[in-house]
Short mmCIF file of C-alpha atoms and ligand atoms in Angstrom, two decimals:
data_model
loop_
_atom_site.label_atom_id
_atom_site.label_comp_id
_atom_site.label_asym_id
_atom_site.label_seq_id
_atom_site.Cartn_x
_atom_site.Cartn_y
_atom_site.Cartn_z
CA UNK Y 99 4.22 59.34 8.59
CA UNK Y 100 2.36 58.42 6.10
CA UNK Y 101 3.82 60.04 2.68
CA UNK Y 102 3.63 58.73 -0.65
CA UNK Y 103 7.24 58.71 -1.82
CA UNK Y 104 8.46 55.57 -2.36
CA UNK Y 105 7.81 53.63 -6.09
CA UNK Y 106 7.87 49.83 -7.24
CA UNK Y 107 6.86 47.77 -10.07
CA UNK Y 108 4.13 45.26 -10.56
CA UNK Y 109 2.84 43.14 -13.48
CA UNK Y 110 -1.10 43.97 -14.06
CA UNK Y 111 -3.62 41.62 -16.64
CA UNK Y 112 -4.99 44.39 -18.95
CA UNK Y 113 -7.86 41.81 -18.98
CA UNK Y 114 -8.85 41.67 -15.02
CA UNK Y 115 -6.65 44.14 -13.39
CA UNK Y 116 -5.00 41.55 -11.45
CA UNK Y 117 -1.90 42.64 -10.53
CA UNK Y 118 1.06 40.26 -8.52
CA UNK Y 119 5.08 41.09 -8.44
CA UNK Y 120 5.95 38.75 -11.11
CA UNK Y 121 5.70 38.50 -14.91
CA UNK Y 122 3.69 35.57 -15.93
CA UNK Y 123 2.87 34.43 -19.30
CA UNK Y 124 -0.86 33.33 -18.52
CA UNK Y 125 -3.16 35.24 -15.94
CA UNK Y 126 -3.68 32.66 -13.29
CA UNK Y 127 -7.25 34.36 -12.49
CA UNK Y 128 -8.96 35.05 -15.67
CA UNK Y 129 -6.62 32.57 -17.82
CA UNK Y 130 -5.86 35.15 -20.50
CA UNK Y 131 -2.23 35.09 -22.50
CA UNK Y 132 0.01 37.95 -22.57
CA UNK Y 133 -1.85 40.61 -20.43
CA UNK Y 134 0.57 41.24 -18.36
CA UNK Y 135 2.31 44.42 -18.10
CA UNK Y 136 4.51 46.01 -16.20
CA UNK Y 137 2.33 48.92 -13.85
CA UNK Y 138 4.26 51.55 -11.92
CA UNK Y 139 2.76 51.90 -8.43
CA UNK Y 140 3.33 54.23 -5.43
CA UNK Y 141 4.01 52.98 -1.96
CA UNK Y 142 3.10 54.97 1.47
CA UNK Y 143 6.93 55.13 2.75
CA UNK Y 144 6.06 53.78 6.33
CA UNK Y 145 4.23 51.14 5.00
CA UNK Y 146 4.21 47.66 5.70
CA UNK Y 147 6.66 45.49 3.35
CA UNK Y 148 5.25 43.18 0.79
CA UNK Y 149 6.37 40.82 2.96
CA UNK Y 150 6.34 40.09 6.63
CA UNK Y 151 6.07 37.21 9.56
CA UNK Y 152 2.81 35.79 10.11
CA UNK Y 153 1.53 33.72 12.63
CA UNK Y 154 1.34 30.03 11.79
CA UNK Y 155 -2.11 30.05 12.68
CA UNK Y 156 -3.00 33.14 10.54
CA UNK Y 157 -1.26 31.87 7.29
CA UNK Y 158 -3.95 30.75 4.37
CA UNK Y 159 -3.79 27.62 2.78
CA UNK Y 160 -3.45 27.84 -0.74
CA UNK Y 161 -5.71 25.46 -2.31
CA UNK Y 162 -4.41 24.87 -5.74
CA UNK Y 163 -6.32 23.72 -8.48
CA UNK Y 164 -6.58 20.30 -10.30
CA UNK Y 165 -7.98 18.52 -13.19
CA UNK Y 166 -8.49 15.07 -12.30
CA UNK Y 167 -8.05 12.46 -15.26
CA UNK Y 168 -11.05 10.26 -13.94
CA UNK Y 169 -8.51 7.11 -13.48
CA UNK Y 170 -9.45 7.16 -10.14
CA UNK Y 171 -6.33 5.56 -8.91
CA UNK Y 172 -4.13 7.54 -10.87
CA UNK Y 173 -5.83 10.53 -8.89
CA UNK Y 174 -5.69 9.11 -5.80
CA UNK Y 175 -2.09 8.57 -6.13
CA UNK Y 176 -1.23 12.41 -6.92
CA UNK Y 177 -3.81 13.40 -4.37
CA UNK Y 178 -7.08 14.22 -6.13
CA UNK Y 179 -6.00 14.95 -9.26
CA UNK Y 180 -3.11 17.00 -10.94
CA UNK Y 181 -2.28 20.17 -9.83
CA UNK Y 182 -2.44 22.88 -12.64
CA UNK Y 183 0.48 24.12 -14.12
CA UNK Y 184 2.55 21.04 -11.82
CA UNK Y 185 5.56 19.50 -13.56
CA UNK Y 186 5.64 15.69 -12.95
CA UNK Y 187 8.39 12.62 -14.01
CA UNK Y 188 7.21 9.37 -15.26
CA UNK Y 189 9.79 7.12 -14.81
CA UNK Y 190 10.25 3.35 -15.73
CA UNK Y 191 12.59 0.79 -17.60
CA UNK Y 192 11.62 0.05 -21.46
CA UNK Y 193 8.55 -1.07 -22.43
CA UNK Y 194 6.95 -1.06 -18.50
CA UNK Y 195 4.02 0.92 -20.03
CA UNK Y 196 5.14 4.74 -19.91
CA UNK Y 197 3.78 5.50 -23.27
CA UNK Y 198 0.50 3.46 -22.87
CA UNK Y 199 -0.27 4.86 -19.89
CA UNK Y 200 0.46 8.87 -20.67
CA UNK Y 201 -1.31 8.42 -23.60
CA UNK Y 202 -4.50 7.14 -21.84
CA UNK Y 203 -4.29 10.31 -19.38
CA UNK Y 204 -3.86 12.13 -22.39
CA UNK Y 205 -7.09 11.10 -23.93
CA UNK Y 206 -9.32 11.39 -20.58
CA UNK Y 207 -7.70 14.96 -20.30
CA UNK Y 208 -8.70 15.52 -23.75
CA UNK Y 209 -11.99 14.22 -23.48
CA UNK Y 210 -13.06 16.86 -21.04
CA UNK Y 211 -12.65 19.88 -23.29
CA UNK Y 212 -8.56 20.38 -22.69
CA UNK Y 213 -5.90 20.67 -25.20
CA UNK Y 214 -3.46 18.28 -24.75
CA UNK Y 215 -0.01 18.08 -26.72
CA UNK Y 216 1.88 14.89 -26.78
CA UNK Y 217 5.37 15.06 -27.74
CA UNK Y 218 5.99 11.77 -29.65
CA UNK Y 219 9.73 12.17 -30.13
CA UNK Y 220 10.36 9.07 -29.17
CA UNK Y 221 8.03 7.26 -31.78
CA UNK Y 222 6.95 8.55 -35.04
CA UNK Y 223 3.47 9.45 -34.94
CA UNK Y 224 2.11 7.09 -36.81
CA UNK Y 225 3.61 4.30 -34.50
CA UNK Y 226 1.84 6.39 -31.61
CA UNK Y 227 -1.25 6.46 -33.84
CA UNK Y 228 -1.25 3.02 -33.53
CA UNK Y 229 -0.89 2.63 -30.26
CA UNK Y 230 -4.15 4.96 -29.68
CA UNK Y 231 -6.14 2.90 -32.18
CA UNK Y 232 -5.36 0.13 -29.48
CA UNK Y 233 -6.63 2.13 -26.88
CA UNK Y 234 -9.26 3.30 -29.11
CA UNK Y 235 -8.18 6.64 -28.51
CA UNK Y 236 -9.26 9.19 -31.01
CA UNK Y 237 -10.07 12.37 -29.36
CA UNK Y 238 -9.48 15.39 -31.34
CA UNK Y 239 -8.45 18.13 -28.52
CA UNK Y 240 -4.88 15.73 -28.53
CA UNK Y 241 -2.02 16.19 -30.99
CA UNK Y 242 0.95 14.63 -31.37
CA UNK Y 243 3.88 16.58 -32.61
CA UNK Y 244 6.79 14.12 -33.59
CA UNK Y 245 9.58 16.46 -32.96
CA UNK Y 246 13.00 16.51 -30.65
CA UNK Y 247 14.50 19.66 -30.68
CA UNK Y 248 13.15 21.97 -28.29
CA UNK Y 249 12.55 25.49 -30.00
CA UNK Y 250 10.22 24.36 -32.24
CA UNK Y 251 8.02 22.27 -29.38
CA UNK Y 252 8.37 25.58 -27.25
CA UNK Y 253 6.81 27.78 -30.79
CA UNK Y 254 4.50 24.98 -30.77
CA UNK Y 255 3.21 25.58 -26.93
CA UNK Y 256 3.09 29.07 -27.59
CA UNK Y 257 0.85 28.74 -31.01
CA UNK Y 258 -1.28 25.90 -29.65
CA UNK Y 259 -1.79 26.99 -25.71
CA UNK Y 260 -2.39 23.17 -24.39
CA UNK Y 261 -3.38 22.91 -21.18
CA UNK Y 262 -1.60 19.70 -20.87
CA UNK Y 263 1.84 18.58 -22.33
CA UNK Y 264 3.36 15.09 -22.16
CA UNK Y 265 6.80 14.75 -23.01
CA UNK Y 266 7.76 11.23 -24.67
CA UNK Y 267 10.64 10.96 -23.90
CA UNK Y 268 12.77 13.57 -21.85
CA UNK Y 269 15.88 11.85 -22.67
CA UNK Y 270 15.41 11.91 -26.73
CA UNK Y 271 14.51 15.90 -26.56
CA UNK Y 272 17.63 18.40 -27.16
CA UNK Y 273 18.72 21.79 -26.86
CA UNK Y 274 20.84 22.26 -30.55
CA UNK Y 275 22.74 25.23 -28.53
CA UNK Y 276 24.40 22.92 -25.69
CA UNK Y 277 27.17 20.86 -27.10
CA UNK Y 278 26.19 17.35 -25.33
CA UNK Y 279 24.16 14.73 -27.02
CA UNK Y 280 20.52 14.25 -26.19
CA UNK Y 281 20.26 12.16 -23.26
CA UNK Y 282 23.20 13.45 -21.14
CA UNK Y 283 22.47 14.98 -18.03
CA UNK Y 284 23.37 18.67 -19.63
CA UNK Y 285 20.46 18.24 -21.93
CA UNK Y 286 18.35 16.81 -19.71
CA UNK Y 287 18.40 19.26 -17.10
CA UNK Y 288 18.48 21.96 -19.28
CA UNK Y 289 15.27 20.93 -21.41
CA UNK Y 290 13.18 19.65 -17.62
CA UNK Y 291 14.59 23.59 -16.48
CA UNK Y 292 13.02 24.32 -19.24
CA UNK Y 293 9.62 22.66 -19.59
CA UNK Y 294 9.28 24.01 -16.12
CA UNK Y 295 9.41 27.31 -16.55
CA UNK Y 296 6.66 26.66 -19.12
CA UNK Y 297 4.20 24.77 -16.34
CA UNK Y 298 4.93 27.31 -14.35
CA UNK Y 299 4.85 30.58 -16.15
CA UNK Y 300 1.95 29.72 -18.57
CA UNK Y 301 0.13 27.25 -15.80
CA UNK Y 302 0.33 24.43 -18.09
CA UNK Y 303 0.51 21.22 -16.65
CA UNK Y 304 3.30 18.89 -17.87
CA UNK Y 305 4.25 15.35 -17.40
CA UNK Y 306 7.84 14.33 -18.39
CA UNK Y 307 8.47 10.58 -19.65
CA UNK Y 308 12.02 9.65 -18.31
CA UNK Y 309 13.87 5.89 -19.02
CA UNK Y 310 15.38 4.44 -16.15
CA UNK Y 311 18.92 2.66 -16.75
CA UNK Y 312 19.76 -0.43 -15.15
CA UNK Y 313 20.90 0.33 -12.28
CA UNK Y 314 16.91 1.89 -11.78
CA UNK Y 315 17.58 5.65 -11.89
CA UNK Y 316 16.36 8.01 -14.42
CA UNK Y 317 19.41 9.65 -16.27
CA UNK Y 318 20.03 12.45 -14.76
CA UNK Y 319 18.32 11.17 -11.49
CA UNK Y 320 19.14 14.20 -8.61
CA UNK Y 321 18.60 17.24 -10.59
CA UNK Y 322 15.81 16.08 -12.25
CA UNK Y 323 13.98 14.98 -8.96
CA UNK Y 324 14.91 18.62 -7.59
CA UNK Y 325 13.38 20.59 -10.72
CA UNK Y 326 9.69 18.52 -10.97
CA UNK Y 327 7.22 18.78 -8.25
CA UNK Y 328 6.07 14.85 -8.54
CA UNK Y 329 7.92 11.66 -9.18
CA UNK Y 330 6.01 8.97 -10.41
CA UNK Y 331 7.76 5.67 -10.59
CA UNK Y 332 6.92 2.47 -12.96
CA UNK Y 333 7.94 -0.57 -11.72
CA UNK Y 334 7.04 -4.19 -12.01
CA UNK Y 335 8.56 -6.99 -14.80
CA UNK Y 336 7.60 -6.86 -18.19
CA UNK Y 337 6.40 -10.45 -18.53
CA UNK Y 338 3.61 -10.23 -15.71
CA UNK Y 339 0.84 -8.02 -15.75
CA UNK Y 340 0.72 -6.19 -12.90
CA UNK Y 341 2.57 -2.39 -12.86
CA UNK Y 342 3.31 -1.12 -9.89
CA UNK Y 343 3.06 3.14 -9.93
CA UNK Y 344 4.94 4.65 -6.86
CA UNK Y 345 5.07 8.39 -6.04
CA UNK Y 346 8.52 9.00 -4.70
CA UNK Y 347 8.08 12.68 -4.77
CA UNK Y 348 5.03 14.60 -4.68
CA UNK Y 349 4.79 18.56 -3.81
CA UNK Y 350 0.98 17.68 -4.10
CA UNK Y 351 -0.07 14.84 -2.14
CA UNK Y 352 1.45 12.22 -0.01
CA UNK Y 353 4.66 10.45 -1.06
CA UNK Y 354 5.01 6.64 -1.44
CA UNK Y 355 2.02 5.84 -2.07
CA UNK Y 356 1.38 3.61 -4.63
CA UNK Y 357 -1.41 1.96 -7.11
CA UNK Y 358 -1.31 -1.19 -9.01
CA UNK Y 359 -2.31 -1.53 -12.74
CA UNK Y 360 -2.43 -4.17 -15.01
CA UNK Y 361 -1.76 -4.40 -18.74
CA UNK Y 362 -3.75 -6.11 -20.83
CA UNK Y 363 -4.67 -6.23 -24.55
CA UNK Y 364 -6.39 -2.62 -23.94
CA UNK Y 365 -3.97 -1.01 -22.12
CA UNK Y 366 -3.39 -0.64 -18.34
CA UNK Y 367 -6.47 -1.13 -16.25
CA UNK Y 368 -6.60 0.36 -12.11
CA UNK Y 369 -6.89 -2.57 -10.50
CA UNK Y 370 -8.90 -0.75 -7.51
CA UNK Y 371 -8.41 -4.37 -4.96
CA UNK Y 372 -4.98 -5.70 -5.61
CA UNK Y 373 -5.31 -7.99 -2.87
CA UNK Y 374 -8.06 -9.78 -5.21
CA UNK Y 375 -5.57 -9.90 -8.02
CA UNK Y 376 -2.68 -11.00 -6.20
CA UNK Y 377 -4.32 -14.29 -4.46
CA UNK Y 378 -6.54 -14.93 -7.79
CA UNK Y 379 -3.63 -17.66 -8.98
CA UNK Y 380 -2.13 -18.35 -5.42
CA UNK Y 381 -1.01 -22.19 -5.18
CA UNK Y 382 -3.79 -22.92 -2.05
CA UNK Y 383 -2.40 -25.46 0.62
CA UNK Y 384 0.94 -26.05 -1.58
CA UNK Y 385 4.20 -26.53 0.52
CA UNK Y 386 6.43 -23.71 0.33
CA UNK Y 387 3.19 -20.87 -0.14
CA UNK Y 388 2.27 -18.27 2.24
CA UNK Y 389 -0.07 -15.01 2.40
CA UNK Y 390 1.79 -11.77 4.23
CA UNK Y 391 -0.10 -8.73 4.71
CA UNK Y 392 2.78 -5.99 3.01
CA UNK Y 393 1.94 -2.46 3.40
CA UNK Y 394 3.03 0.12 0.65
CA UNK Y 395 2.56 3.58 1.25
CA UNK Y 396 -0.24 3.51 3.43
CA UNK Y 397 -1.84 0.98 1.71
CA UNK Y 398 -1.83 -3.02 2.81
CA UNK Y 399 -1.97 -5.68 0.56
CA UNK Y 400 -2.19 -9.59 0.66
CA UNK Y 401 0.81 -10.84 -1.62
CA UNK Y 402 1.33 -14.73 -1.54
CA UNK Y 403 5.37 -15.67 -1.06
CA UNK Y 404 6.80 -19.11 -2.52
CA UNK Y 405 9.86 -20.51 -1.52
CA UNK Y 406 11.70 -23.89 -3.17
CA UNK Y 407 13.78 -25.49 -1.14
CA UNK Y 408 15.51 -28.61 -3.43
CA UNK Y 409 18.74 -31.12 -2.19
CA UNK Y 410 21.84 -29.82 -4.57
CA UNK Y 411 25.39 -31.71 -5.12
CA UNK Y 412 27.09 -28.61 -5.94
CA UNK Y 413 29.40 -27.18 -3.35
CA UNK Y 414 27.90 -24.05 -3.42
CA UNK Y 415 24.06 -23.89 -3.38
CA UNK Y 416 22.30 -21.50 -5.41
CA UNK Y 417 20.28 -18.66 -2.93
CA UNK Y 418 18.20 -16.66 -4.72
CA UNK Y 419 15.15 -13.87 -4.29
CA UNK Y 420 12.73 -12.78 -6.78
CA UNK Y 421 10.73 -9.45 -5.88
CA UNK Y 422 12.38 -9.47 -2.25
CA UNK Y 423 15.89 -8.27 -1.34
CA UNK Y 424 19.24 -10.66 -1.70
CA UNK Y 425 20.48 -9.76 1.28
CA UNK Y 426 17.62 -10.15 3.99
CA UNK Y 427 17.21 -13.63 2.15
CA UNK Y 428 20.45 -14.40 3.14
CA UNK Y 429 19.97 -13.14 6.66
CA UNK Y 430 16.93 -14.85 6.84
CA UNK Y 431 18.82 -18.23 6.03
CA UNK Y 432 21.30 -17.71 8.46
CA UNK Y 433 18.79 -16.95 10.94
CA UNK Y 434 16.47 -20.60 10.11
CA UNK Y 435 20.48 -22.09 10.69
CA UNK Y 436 21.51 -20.84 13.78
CA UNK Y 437 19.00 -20.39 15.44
CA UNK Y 438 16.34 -22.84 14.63
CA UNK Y 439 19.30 -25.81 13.38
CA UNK Y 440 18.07 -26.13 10.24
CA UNK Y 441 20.90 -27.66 7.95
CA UNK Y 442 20.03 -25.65 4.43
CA UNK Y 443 24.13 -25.56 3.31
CA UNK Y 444 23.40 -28.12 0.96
CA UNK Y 445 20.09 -27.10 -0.67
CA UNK Y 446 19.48 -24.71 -3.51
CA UNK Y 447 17.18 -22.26 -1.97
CA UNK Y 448 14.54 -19.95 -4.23
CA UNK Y 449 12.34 -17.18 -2.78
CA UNK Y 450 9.61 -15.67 -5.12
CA UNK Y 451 7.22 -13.40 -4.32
CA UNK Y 452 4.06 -14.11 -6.59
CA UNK Y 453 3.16 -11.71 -9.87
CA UNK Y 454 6.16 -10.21 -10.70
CA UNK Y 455 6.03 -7.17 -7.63
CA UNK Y 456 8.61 -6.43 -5.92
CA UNK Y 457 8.17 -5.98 -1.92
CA UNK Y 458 11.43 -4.44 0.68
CA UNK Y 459 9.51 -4.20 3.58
CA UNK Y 460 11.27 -5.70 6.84
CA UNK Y 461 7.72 -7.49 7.68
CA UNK Y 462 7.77 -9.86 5.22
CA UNK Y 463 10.10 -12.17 7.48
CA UNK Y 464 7.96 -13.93 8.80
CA UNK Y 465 6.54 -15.40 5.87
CA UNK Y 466 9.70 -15.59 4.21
CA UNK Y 467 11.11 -17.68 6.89
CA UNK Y 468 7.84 -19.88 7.20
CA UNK Y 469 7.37 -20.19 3.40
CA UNK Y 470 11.27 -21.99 3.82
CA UNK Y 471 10.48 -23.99 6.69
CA UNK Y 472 7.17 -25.46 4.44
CA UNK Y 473 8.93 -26.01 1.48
CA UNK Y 474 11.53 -27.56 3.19
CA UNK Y 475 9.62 -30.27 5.34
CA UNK Y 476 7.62 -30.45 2.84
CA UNK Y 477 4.56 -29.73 4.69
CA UNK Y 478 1.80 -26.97 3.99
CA UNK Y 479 0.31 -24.65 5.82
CA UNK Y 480 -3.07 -23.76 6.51
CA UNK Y 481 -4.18 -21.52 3.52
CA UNK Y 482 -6.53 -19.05 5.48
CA UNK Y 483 -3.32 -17.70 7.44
CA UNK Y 484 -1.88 -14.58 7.63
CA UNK Y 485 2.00 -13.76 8.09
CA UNK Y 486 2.87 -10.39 9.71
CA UNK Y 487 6.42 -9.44 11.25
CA UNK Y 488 9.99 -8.76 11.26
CA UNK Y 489 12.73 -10.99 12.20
CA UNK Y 490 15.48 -10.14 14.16
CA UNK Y 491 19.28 -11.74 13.90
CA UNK Y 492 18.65 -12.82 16.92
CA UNK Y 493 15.23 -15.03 15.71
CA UNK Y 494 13.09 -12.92 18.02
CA UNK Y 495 10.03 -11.14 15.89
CA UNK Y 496 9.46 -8.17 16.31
CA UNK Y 497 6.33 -5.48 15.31
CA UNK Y 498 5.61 -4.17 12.32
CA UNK Y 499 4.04 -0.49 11.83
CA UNK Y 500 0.30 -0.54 10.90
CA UNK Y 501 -0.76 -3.98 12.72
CA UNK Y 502 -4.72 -2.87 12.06
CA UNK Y 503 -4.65 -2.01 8.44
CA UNK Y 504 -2.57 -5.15 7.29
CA UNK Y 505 -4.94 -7.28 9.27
CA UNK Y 506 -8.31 -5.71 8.43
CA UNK Y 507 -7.31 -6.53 4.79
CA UNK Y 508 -6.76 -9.98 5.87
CA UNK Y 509 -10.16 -10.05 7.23
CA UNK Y 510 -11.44 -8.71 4.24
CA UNK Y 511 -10.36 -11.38 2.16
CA UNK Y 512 -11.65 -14.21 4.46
CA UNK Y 513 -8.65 -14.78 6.44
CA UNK Y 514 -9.19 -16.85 9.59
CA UNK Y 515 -5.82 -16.93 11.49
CA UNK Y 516 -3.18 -14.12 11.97
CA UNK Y 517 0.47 -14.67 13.17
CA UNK Y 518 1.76 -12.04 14.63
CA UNK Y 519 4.39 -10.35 17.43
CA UNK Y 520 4.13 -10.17 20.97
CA UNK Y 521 4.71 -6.31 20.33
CA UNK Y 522 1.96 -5.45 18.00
CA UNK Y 523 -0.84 -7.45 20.50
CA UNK Y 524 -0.38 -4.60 22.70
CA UNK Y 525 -2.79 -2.29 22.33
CA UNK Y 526 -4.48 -4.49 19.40
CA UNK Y 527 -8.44 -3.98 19.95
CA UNK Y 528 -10.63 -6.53 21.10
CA UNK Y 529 -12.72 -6.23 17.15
CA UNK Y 530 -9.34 -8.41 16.00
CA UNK Y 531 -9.35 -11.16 18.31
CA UNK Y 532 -13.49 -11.86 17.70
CA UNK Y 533 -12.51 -12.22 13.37
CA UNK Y 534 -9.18 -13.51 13.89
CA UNK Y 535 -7.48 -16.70 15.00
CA UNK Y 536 -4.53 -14.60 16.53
CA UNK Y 537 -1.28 -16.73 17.18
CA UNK Y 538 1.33 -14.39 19.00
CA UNK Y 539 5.23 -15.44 18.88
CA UNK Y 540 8.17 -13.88 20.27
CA UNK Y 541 10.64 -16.20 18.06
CA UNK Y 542 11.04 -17.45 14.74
CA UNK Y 543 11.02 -21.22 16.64
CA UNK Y 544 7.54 -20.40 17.99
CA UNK Y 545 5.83 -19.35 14.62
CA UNK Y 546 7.58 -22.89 12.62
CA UNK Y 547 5.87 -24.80 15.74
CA UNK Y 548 2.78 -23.27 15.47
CA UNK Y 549 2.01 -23.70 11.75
CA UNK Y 550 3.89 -26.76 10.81
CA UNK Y 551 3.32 -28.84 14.02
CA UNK Y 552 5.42 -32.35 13.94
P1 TYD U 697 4.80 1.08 -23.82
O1 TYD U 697 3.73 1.94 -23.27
O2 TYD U 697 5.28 1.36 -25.18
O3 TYD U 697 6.04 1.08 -22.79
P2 TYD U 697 7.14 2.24 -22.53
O4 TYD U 697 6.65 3.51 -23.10
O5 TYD U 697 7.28 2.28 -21.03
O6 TYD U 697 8.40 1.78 -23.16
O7 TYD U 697 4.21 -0.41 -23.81
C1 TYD U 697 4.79 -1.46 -23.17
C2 TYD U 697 4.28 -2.81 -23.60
O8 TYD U 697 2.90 -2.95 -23.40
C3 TYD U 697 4.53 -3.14 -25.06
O9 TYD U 697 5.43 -4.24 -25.11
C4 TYD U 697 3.19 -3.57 -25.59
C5 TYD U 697 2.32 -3.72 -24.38
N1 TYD U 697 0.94 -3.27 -24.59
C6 TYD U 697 -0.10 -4.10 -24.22
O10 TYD U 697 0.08 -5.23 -23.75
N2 TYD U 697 -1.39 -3.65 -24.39
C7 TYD U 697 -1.67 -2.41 -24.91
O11 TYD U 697 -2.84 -2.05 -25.03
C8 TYD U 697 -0.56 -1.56 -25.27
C9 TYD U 697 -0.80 -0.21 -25.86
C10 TYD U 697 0.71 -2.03 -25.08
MG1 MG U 698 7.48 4.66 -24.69
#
């Protein structure tokens, strides 16, 4: 045993000796470019393979590295910063912000000393340029390189070694060679197959901005989400000022998490306390306004929900949601019908939830229901009241996951008085019941009775 007979290859940095079984363009240890070459090396025939089972317990956790780009939330929200050499999606409908944002990571990237390439091909660069004089943004480690056809970006990478790229947009970039126009899924898997063999062979961390068509995926949407190792998603309406940022993918951190900014005449601020921002305009003590404690990610905020309940003479009344889904709205009715007797068949009947977000979450119910039940008798309830909990087809309300967090936010914001299911008291600790008014219902009937006594 024991003999040195058998051969392999491996690459080895002429810099730092560093030698691993793959060709890569950039030494991930002492950073150097195009060291790498290939080394010859003998192997003790019995020897153990390269590769072999290891005990769970024995494997090492490879702690990648990050730059962080001191937006705290944006940070958070990949999870402490972006891993080197990670390829990440930006994704959002026209004019949501995409550019504005990027462009402000760009510059606190650049302000720390790294070279950052931003891939206007979507603007010229004077239009960018004027969008950084906005942002008073004028750092000089960040170029813009107005140009759509790949080759020359990828010469460009090469010449200028950024340690951050930001693609604007994927969806305008093209490969001349592939017969499809810019845009089509071809091209845009391609070029993303593409830019990520760059992140990855040359460690070079690279966001890709994507549009999202109407019916809210980005072109492209599966094999795109297969080749990056984050999604970030934009969402939020144009005309309010709140932007909702949601990672629906993340190789780095935890998915579905989410952080709020808001644009102003500056650009997009973090707004680190959304509940704060949400209840700043709230319409206190007004019929048809509630507060429900939503929960995004892991994160709960206080969102206020409005609901307009008006007499119509048309045969069919108009049912609508804003920021809450169409059809729970409509199960929601049925249930205030059936199973409470309300008579809504003749009333138009609007559901809004308050700047412009837009909330799916099953425990919003409650308030949806109760926000109806105000607006229709026309009576208000008490301001300094939470709303937490789902409602069944039955009218029964049920639990809700994470009970504490939504109502320690309430209690953070002064709430006095929770409503909430039989099913999440269990358990509840005693610390809730000293800071909150807590009102527990098992039906829809009981909650309506509760807060808008006759
Ligand atoms: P933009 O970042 O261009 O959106 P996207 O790249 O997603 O299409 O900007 C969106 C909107 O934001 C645009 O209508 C102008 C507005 N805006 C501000 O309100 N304040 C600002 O500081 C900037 C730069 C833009
Ligand atoms: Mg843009």
């Amino acid at each position: 045993m024991g003999k040195a007979t058998k051969t392999k290859t491996l690459w080895e940095c002429s810099e730092c000796g560093h030698r691993q079984p793959k060709w890569v363009g950039s030494c991930p240890i002492c950073k150097n470019w195009n060291t790498f070459s290939e080394e010859v090396v003998f192997e003790q025939k019995f020897s153990a393979p390269q590769n072999k089972p290891i005990p769970i317990s024995e494997v090492a956790l490879l702690q990648e590295q990050r730059i962080q780009t001191k937006i705290i939330e944006f940070d958070r929200l990949l999870g402490g910063g972006v891993a080197i050499g990670s390829l990440a999606l930006v994704g959002g409908s026209p004019g949501i912000g995409k550019s504005t944002l990027m462009l402000q990571v760009a510059s606190s990237f650049a302000k720390q000393g790294l070279a950052v390439l931003y891939i206007c091909g979507e603007e010229s660069a004077e239009q960018t340029k004027m969008r950084a004089e906005r942002l008073q943004i004028y750092d000089k480690n960040l170029y813009l390189f107005n140009e759509t056809s790949l080759s020359p970006i990828k010469n460009e990478i090469q010449n200028l070694k950024p340690d951050v790229v930001i693609v604007d947009s994927i969806q305008i970039l093209y490969k001349p060679e592939i017969p499809s126009s810019p845009g089509s899924i071809l091209q845009v898997k391609e070029i993303a197959l593409e830019f990520m063999h760059l992140a990855k062979g040359f460690s070079i961390t690279i966001f890709l901005i994507g549009h999202v068509t109407k019916s809210g995926e980005i072109a492209g949407p599966r094999v795109l989400e297969h080749i990056v190792d984050t999604v970030l998603d934009f969402e939020g309406e144009r005309v309010h000022g709140f932007r909702l940022l949601r990672s629906s993918k993340n190789r780095f951190g935890s998915t579905d998490d989410i952080a709020i900014f808001q644009m102003d005449e500056k650009g997009l601020k973090e707004v680190p306390n959304p509940s704060v921002a949400f209840l700043e305009e709230r319409m206190r003590g007004g019929p048809g306004s509630v507060i429900v404690a939503a929960l995004e990610g892991t994160r709960p905020f206080l969102i206020e929900i409005q609901a307009l309940v008006s007499p119509t003479s048309y045969p069919t009344p108009t049912r609508r949601a804003i920021g809450f889904d169409n059809n729970r709205l409509s199960l929601l009715i049925a249930v205030l019908e059936k199973r409470v007797g309300y008579h809504l068949y003749n009333f138009d009947l609007f559901v809004s939830i308050a700047g412009g977000m837009r909330f799916l979450e099953p425990a919003l119910d409650l308030g949806v229901i109760l926000a109806i039940a105000s607006s229709f008798s026309n009576r208000s309830i008490d301001p300094e009241t939470l709303l937490v909990g789902e409602v069944g087809l039955g009218g029964e309300v049920r639990g809700v996951s994470r009970i504490e967090a939504r109502l320690k936010e309430g209690i953070q914001m002064g709430f006095k008085k929770a409503v909430i299911s039989k099913r999440n008291l269990k358990g509840l600790p005693t610390f809730f019941s000293e800071k909150l008014d807590i009102v527990v219902v098992s039906v829809v009937e009981e909650a309506i009775q509760a807060l808008l006594p006759r």
